[in-house]
Tab-separated table of C-alpha atoms and ligand atoms in Angstrom:
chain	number	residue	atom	x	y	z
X	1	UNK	CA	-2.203	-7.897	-20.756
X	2	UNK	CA	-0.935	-5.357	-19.130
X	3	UNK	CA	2.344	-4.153	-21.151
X	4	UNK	CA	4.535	-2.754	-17.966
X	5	UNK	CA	4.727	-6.810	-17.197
X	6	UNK	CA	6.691	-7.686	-20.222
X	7	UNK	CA	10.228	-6.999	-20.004
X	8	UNK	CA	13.037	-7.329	-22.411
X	9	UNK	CA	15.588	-10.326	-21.676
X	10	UNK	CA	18.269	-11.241	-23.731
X	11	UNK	CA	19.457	-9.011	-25.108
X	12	UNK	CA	22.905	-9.197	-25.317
X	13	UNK	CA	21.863	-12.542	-27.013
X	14	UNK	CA	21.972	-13.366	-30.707
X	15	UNK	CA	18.544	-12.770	-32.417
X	16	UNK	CA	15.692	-13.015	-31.577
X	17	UNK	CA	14.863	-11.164	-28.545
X	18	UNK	CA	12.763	-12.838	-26.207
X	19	UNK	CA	10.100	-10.696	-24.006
X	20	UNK	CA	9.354	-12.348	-21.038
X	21	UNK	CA	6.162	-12.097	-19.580
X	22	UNK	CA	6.518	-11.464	-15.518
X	23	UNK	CA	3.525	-14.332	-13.799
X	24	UNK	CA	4.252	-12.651	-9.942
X	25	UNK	CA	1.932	-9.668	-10.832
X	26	UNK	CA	-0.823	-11.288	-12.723
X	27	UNK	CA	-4.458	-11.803	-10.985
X	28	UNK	CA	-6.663	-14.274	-11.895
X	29	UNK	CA	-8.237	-13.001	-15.220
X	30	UNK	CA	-5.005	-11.669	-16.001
X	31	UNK	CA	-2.899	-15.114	-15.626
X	32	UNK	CA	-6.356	-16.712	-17.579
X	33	UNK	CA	-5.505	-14.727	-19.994
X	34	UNK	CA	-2.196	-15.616	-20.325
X	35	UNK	CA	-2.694	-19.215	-20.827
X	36	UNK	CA	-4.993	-18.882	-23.121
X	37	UNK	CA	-3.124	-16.444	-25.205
X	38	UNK	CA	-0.372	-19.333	-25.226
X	39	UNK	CA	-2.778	-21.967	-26.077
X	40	UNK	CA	-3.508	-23.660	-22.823
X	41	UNK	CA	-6.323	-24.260	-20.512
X	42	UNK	CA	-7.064	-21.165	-18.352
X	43	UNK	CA	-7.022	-23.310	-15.191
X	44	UNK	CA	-3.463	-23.749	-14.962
X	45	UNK	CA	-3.677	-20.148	-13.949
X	46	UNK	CA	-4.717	-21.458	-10.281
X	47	UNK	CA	-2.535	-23.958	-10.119
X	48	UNK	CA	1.062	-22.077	-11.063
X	49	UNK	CA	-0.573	-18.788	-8.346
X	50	UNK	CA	-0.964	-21.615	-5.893
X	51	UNK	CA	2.582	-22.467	-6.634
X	52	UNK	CA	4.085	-18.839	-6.576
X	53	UNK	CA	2.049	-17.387	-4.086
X	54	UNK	CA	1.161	-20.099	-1.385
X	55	UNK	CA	4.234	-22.227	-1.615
X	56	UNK	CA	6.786	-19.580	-2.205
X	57	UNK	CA	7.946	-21.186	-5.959
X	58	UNK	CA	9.652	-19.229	-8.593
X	59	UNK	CA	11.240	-22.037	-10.652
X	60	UNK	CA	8.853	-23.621	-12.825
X	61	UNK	CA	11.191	-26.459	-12.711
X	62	UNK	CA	9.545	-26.847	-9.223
X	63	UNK	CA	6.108	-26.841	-9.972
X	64	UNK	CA	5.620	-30.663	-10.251
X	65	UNK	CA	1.835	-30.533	-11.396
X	66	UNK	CA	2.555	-29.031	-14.765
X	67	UNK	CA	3.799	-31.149	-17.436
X	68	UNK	CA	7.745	-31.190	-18.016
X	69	UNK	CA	6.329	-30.000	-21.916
X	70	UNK	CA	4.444	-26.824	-20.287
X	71	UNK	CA	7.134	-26.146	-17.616
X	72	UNK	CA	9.582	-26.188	-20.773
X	73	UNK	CA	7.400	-23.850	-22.581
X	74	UNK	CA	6.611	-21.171	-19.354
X	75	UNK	CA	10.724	-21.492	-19.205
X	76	UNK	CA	10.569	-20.015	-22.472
X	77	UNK	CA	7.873	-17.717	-22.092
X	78	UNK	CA	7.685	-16.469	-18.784
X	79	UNK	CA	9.169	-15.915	-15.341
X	80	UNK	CA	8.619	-14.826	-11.632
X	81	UNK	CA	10.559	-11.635	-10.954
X	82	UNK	CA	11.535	-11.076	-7.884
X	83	UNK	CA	13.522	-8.494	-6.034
X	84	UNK	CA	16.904	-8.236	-4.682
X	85	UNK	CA	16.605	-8.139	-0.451
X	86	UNK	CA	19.176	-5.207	0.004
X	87	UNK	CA	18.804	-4.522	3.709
X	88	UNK	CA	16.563	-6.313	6.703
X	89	UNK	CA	16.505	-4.243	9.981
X	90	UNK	CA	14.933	-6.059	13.712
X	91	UNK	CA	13.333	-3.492	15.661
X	92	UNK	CA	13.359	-4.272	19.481
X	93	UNK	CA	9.718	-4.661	19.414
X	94	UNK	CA	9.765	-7.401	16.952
X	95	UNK	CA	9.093	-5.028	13.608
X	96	UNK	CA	11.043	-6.113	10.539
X	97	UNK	CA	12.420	-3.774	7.968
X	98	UNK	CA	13.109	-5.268	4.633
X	99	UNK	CA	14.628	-2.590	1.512
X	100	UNK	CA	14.176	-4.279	-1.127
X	101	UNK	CA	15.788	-2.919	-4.508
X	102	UNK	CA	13.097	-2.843	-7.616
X	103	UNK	CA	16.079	-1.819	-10.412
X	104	UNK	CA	19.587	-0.578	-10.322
X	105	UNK	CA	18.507	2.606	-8.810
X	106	UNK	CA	15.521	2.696	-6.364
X	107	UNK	CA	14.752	0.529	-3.637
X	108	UNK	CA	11.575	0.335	-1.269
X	109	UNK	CA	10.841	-0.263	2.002
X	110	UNK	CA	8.393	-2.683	3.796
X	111	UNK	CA	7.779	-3.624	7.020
X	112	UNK	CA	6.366	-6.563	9.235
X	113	UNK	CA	5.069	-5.388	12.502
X	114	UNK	CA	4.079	-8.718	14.520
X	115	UNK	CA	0.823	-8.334	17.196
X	116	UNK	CA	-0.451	-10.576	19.827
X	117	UNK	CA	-3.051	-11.727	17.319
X	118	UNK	CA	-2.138	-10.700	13.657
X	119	UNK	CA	0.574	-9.870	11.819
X	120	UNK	CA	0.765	-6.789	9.657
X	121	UNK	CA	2.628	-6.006	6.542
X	122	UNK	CA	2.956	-2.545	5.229
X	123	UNK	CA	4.054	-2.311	2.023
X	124	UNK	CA	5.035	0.560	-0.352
X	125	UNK	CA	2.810	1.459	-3.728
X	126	UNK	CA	5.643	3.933	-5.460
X	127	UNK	CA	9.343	4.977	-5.260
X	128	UNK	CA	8.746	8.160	-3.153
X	129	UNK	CA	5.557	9.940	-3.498
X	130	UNK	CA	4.765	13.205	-5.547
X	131	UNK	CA	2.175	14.439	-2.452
X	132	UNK	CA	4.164	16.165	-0.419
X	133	UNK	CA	2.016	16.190	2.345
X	134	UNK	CA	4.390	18.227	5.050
X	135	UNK	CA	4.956	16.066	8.247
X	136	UNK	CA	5.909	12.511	6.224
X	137	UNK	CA	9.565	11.792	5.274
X	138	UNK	CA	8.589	10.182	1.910
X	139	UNK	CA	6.486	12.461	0.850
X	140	UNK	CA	9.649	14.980	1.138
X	141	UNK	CA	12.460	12.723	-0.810
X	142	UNK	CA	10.015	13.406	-4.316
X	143	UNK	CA	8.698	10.871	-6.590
X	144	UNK	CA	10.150	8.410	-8.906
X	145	UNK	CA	7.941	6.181	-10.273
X	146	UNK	CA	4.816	3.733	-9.842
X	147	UNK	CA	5.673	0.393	-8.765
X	148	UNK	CA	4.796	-2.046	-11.321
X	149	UNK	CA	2.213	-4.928	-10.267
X	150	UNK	CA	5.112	-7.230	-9.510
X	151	UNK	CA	6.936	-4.569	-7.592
X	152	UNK	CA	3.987	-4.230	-5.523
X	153	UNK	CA	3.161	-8.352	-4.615
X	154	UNK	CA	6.952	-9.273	-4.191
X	155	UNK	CA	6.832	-7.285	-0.684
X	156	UNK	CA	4.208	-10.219	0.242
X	157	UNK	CA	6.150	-12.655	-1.606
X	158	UNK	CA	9.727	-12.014	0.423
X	159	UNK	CA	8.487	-10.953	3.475
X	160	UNK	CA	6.406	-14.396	3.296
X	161	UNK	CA	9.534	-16.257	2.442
X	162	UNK	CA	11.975	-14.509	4.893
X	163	UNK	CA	9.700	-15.303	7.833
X	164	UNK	CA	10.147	-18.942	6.679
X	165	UNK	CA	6.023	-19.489	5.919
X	166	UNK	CA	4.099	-20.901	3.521
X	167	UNK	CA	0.829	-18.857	3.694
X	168	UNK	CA	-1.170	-21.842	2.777
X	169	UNK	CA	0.034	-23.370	5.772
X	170	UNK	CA	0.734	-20.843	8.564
X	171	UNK	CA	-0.393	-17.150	8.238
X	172	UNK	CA	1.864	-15.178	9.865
X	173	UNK	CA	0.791	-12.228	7.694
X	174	UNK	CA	-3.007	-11.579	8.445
X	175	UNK	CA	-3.163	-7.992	7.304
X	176	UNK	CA	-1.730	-5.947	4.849
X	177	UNK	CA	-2.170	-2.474	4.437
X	178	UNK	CA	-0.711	0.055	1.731
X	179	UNK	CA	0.950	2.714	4.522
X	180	UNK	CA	4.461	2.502	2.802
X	181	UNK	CA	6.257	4.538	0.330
X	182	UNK	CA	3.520	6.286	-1.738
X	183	UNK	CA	0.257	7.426	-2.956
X	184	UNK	CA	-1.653	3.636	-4.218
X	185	UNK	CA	-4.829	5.516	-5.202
X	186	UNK	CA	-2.588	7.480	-8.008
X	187	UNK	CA	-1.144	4.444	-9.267
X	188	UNK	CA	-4.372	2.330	-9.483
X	189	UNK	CA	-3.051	0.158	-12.652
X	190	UNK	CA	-0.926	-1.362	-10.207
X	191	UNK	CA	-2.355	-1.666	-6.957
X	192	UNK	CA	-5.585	-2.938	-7.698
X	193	UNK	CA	-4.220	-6.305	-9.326
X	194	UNK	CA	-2.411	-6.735	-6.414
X	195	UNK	CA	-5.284	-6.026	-3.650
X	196	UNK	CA	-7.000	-8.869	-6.317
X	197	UNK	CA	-3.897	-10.884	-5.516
X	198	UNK	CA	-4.150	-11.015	-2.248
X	199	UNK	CA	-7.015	-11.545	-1.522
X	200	UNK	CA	-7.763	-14.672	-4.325
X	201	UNK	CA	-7.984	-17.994	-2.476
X	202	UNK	CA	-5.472	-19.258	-4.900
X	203	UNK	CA	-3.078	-16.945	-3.657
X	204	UNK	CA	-2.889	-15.609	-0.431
X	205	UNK	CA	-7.007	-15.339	0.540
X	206	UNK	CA	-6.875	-12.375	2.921
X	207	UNK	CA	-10.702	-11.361	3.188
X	208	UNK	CA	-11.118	-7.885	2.442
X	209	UNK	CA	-11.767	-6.529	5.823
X	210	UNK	CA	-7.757	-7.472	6.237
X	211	UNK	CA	-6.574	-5.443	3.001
X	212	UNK	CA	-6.537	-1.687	3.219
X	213	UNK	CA	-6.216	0.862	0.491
X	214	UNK	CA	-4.828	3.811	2.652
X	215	UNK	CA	-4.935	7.579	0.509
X	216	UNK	CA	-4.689	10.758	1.289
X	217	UNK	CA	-8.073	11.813	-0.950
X	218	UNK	CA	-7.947	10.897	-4.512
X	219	UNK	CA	-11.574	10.618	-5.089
X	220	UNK	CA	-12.243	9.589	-8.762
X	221	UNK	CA	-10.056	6.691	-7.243
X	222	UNK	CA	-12.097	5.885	-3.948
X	223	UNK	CA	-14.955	5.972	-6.146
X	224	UNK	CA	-13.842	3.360	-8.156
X	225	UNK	CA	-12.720	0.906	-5.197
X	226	UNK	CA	-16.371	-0.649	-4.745
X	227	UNK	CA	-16.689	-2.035	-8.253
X	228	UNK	CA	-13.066	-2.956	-8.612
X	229	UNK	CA	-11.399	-4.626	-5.714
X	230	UNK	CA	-14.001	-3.768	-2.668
X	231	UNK	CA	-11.207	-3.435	-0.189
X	232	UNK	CA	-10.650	-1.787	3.370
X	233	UNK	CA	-10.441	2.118	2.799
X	234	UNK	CA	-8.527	4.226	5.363
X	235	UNK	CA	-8.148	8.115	4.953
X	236	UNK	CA	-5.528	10.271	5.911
X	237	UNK	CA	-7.716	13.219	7.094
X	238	UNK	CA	-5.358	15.026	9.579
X	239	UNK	CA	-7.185	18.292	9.598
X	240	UNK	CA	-11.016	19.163	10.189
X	241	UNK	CA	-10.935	22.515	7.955
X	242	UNK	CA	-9.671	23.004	4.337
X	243	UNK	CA	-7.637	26.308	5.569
X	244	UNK	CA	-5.694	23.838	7.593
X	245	UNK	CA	-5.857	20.686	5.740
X	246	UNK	CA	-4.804	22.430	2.519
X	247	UNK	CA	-0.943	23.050	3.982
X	248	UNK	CA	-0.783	19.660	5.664
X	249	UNK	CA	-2.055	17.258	2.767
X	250	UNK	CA	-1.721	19.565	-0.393
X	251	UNK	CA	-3.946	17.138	-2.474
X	252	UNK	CA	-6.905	18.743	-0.371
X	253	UNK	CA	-6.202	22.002	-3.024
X	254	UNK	CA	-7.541	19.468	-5.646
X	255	UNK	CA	-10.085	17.329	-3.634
X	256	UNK	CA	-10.959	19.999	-0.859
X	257	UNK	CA	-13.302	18.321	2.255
X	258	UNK	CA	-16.830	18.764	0.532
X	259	UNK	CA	-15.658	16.514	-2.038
X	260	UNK	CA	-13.798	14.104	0.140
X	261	UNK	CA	-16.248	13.263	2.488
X	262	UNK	CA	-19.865	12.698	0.015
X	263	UNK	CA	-16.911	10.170	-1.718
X	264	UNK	CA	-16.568	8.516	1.893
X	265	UNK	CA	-20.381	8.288	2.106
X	266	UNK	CA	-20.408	6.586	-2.083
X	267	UNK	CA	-17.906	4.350	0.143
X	268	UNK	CA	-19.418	2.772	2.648
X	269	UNK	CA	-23.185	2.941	0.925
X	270	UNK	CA	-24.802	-0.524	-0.403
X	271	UNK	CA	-22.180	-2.517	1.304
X	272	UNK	CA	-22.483	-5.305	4.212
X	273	UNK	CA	-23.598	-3.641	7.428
X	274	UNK	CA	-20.265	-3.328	9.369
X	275	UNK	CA	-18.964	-1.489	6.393
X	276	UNK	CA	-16.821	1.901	7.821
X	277	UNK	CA	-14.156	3.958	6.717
X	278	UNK	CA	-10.920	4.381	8.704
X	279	UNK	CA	-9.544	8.039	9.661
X	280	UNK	CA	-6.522	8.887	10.178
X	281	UNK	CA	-5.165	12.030	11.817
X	282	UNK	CA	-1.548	12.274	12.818
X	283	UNK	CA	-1.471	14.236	15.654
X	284	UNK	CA	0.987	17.181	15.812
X	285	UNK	CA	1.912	19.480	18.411
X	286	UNK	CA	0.252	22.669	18.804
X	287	UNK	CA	-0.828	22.891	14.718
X	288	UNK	CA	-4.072	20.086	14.855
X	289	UNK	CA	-4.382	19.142	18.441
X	290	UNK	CA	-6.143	21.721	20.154
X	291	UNK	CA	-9.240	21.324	21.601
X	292	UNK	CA	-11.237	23.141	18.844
X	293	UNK	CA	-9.581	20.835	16.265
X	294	UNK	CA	-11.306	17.616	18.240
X	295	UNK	CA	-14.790	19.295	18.277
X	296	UNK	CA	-15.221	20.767	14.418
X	297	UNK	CA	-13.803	16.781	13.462
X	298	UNK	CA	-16.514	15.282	14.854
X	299	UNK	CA	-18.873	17.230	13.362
X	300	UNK	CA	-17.482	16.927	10.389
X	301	UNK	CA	-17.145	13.207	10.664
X	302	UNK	CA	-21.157	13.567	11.277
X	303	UNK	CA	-22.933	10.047	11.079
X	304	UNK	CA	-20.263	8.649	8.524
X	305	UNK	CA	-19.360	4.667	9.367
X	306	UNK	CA	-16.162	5.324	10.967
X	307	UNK	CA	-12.839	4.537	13.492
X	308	UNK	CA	-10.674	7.569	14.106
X	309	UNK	CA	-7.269	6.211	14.424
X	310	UNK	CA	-4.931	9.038	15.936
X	311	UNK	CA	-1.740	8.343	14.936
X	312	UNK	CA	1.230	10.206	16.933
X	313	UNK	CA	3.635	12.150	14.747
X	314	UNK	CA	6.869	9.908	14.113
X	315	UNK	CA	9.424	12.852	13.524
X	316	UNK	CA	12.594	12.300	11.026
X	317	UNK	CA	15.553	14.106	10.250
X	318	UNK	CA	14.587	18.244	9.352
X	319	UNK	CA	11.105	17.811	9.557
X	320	UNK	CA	9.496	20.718	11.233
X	321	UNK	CA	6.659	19.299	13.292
X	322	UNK	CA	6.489	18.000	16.710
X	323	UNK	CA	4.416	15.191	18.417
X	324	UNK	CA	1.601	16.060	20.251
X	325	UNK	CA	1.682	15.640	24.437
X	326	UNK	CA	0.091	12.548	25.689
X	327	UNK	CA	-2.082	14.753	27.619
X	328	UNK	CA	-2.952	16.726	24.543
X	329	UNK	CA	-3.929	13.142	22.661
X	330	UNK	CA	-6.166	11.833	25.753
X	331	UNK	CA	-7.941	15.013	25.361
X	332	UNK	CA	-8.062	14.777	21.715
X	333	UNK	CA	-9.585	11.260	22.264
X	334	UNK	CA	-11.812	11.832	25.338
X	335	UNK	CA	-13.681	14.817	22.890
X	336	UNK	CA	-13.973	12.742	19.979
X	337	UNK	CA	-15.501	9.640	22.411
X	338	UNK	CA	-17.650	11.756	24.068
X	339	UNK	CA	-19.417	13.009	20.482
X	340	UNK	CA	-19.769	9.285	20.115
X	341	UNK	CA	-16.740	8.059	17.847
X	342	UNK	CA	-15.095	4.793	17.884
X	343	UNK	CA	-11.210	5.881	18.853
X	344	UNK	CA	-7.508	3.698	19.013
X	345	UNK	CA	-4.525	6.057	19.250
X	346	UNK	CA	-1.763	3.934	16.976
X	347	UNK	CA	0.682	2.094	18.880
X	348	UNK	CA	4.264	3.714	17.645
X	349	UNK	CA	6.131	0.196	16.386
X	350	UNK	CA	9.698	0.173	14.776
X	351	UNK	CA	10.872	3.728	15.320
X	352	UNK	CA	14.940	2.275	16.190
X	353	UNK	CA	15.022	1.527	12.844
X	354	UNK	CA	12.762	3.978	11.317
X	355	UNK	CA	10.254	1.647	10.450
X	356	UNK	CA	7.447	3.745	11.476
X	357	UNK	CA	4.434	5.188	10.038
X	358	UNK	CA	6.237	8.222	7.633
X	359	UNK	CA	9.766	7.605	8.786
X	360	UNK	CA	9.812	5.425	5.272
X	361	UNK	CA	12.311	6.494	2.758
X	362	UNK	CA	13.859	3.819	0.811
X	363	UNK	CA	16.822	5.165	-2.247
X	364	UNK	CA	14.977	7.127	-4.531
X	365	UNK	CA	16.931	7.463	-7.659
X	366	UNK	CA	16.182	10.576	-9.400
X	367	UNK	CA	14.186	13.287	-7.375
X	368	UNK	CA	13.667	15.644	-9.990
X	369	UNK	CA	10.985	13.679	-11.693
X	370	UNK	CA	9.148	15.058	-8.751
X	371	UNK	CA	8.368	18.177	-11.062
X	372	UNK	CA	7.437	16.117	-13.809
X	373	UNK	CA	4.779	13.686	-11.660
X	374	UNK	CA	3.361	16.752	-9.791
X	375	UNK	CA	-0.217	16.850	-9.368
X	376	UNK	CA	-0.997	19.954	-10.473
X	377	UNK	CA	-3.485	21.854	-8.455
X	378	UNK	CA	-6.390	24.604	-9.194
X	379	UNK	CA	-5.476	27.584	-7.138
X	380	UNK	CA	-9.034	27.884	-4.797
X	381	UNK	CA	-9.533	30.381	-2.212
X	382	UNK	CA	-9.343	29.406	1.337
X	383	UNK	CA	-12.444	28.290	3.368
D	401	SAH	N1	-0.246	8.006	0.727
D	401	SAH	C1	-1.031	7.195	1.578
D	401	SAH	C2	-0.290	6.057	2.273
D	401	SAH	C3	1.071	6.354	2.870
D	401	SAH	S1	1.192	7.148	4.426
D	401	SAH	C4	-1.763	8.049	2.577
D	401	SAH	O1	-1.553	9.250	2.594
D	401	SAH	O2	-2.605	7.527	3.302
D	401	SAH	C5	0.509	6.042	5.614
D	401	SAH	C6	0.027	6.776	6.867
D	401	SAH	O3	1.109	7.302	7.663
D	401	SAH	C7	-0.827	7.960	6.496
D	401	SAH	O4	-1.932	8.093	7.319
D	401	SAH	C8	0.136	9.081	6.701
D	401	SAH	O5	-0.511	10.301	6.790
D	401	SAH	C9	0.845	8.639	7.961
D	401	SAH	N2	2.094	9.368	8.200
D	401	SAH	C10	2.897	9.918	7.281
D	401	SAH	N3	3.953	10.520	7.869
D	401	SAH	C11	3.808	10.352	9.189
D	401	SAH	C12	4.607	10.713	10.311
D	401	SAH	N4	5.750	11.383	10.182
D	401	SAH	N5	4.176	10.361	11.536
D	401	SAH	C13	3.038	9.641	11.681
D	401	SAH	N6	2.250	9.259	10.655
D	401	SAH	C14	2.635	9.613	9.423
């Protein structure tokens, strides 16, 4: 069991302590597990997810299939954490912001952005993000910490709960993607339960085309997505050289393009046919919109399984980038189509309340333990 899901209760109470084991961010083998461990059949795990995750319950007291002798016992035992809503913001366009406070000193964002035909939640993987990749606002407010499993699911659980639906019954989240706060291919321990989690038909069922792992290039991580939760895989690229991809998304230093892109090939290899990897490339005035930029990324994009999805630069407060013209993304796009490549420039959704893509910030705590999170990177001369 995974010891970040135990927490301490009690104790300003006489002796014993009790340690309470959190259920919200178990999966399947993990919850199995759990029963077992406390003596009972394993397939009470499906029935109390059913209960948290498709009807919204966090009192056991509530979930009337259990015995009142095993309800007593999980009373004793166990409980479903969930957070505090702080803060929910209504864009114009129908986007909800929810900031949602994980302990007494960080809080995370997630948002809801409704379609014509789906419903997408973006939710955050870690209090700030130790990247630093240049043009996003989270990725300049440092790192905390990870988000713990139950951190992680509770953005599904609320947002589920504050638009008044029981996912069993009406799915008004189809999608979810991990495009908030953070980096959720360096905090794997956590995010992969909860990909598990959401897409387990005792829980919320969301096939795996609807679930996407977005990163900006941590390979030994992409590598492992396959054999542990086979999700939806979407990279942020944003450059087609390492010269310039190296200032915009630092982590390139560490997994420069020749390793990146064999790993997106590992990807997409051995899967079902329509397998493909999404790219992402924020485009940016003058810096990775020029013409040149559009030709050397198709090449480099070659014959990999793909969708370029250009996503126009949301600025925030000091940053020192611009967006790029519209004229400067229809040429950016009419290059890339012509060379063959499946294209959708990102519809901007939420930015009144800063809701869009990199505008995320949340309250991050303690800053400094940027330093300490760092990922340290091999000096490598420029290609
Ligand atoms: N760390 C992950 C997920 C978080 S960012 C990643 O890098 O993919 C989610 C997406 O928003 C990424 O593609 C990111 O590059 C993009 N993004 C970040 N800041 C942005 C901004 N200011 N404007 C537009 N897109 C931005």
């Amino acid at each position: 069991m995974d010891v970040n899901n135990v927490i301490e209760a009690g104790l300003d109470a006489p002796h014993p302590v009790v340690a309470k084991v959190d259920l919200l961010g178990m999966d399947r083998a993990a919850m199995e597990a759990y029963f077992t461990q406390i003596g009972e059949k394993p397939f009470r795990a499906s029935q109390v997810m059913k209960w948290i995750h498709q009807f919204g319950v966090s009192e056991f007291d509530e979930m009337t299939n259990l015995s009142k002798a095993l309800r007593d016992k999980l009373k004793q035992l166990a409980w479903v954490r969930t957070p505090k809503i702080v803060a929910e913001q209504y864009s114009e366009d129908g986007t909800i912001k929810w900031l949602l406070e994980v302990d007494n000193h960080n809080s995370i964002e997630t948002v809801f952005i409704p379609e014509k035909n789906r419903g997408t939640l973006c939710i955050s993987s870690q209090v700030g993000c130790a990247l630093e990749c240049t043009f996003c606002s989270t990725g300049q407010q440092g790192f905390n910490r990870n988000l713990e499993n139950w951190e992680i699911i509770a953005q599904m659980w609320v947002a589920n709960k504050a638009l008044g639906c029981k996912p069993k019954e009406e799915r008004r989240i189809s999608n979810v993607v991990f495009m908030g706060m953070g980096e959720p291919l360096l905090n794997v321990t956590h995010t992969f339960p909860v990909a598990r989690i959401l897409m387990d038909d005792y829980a919320y069922g969301l096939s795996k085309r609807r679930v996407t792992i977005s990163t900006a290039g941590v390979v030994p991580a992409i590598d492992k997505i396959k054999d542990e939760v086979d999700v939806s895989l979407a990279i942020s690229l944003h450059a087609p050289n390492n010269a310039l991809r190296d200032v915009l998304v630092p982590i390139n230093q560490k997994y420069p393009l020749e390793v990146l892109m064999p790993s997106l090939y590992r990807y997409v290899e051995g899967g079902h046919s329509k397998k493909h990897v999404t790219i992402e490339y924020v485009m940016l005035d003058g810096v990775n919109d020029r013409i040149e930029h559009a030709h050397e990324l198709a090449i480099l994009l070659g014959d990999l399984p793909c969708k370029v999805n250009m996503i126009p630069f949301n600025p925030f407060p000091n940053s020192d980038y611009k967006r790029s013209s519209n004229n400067a993304i229809h040429r950016f796009k009419d290059i890339l189509e012509a060379a063959g490549l499946q294209v959708t420039v990102r519809k901007t959704r939420g930015e009144d309340i800063d809701a869009a893509c990199g505008q995320l910030a949340g309250k991050v705590a303690d800053r400094t333990k940027r330093t300490l999170h760092r990922v340290h990177f091999e000096p490598r001369p420029l290609t």
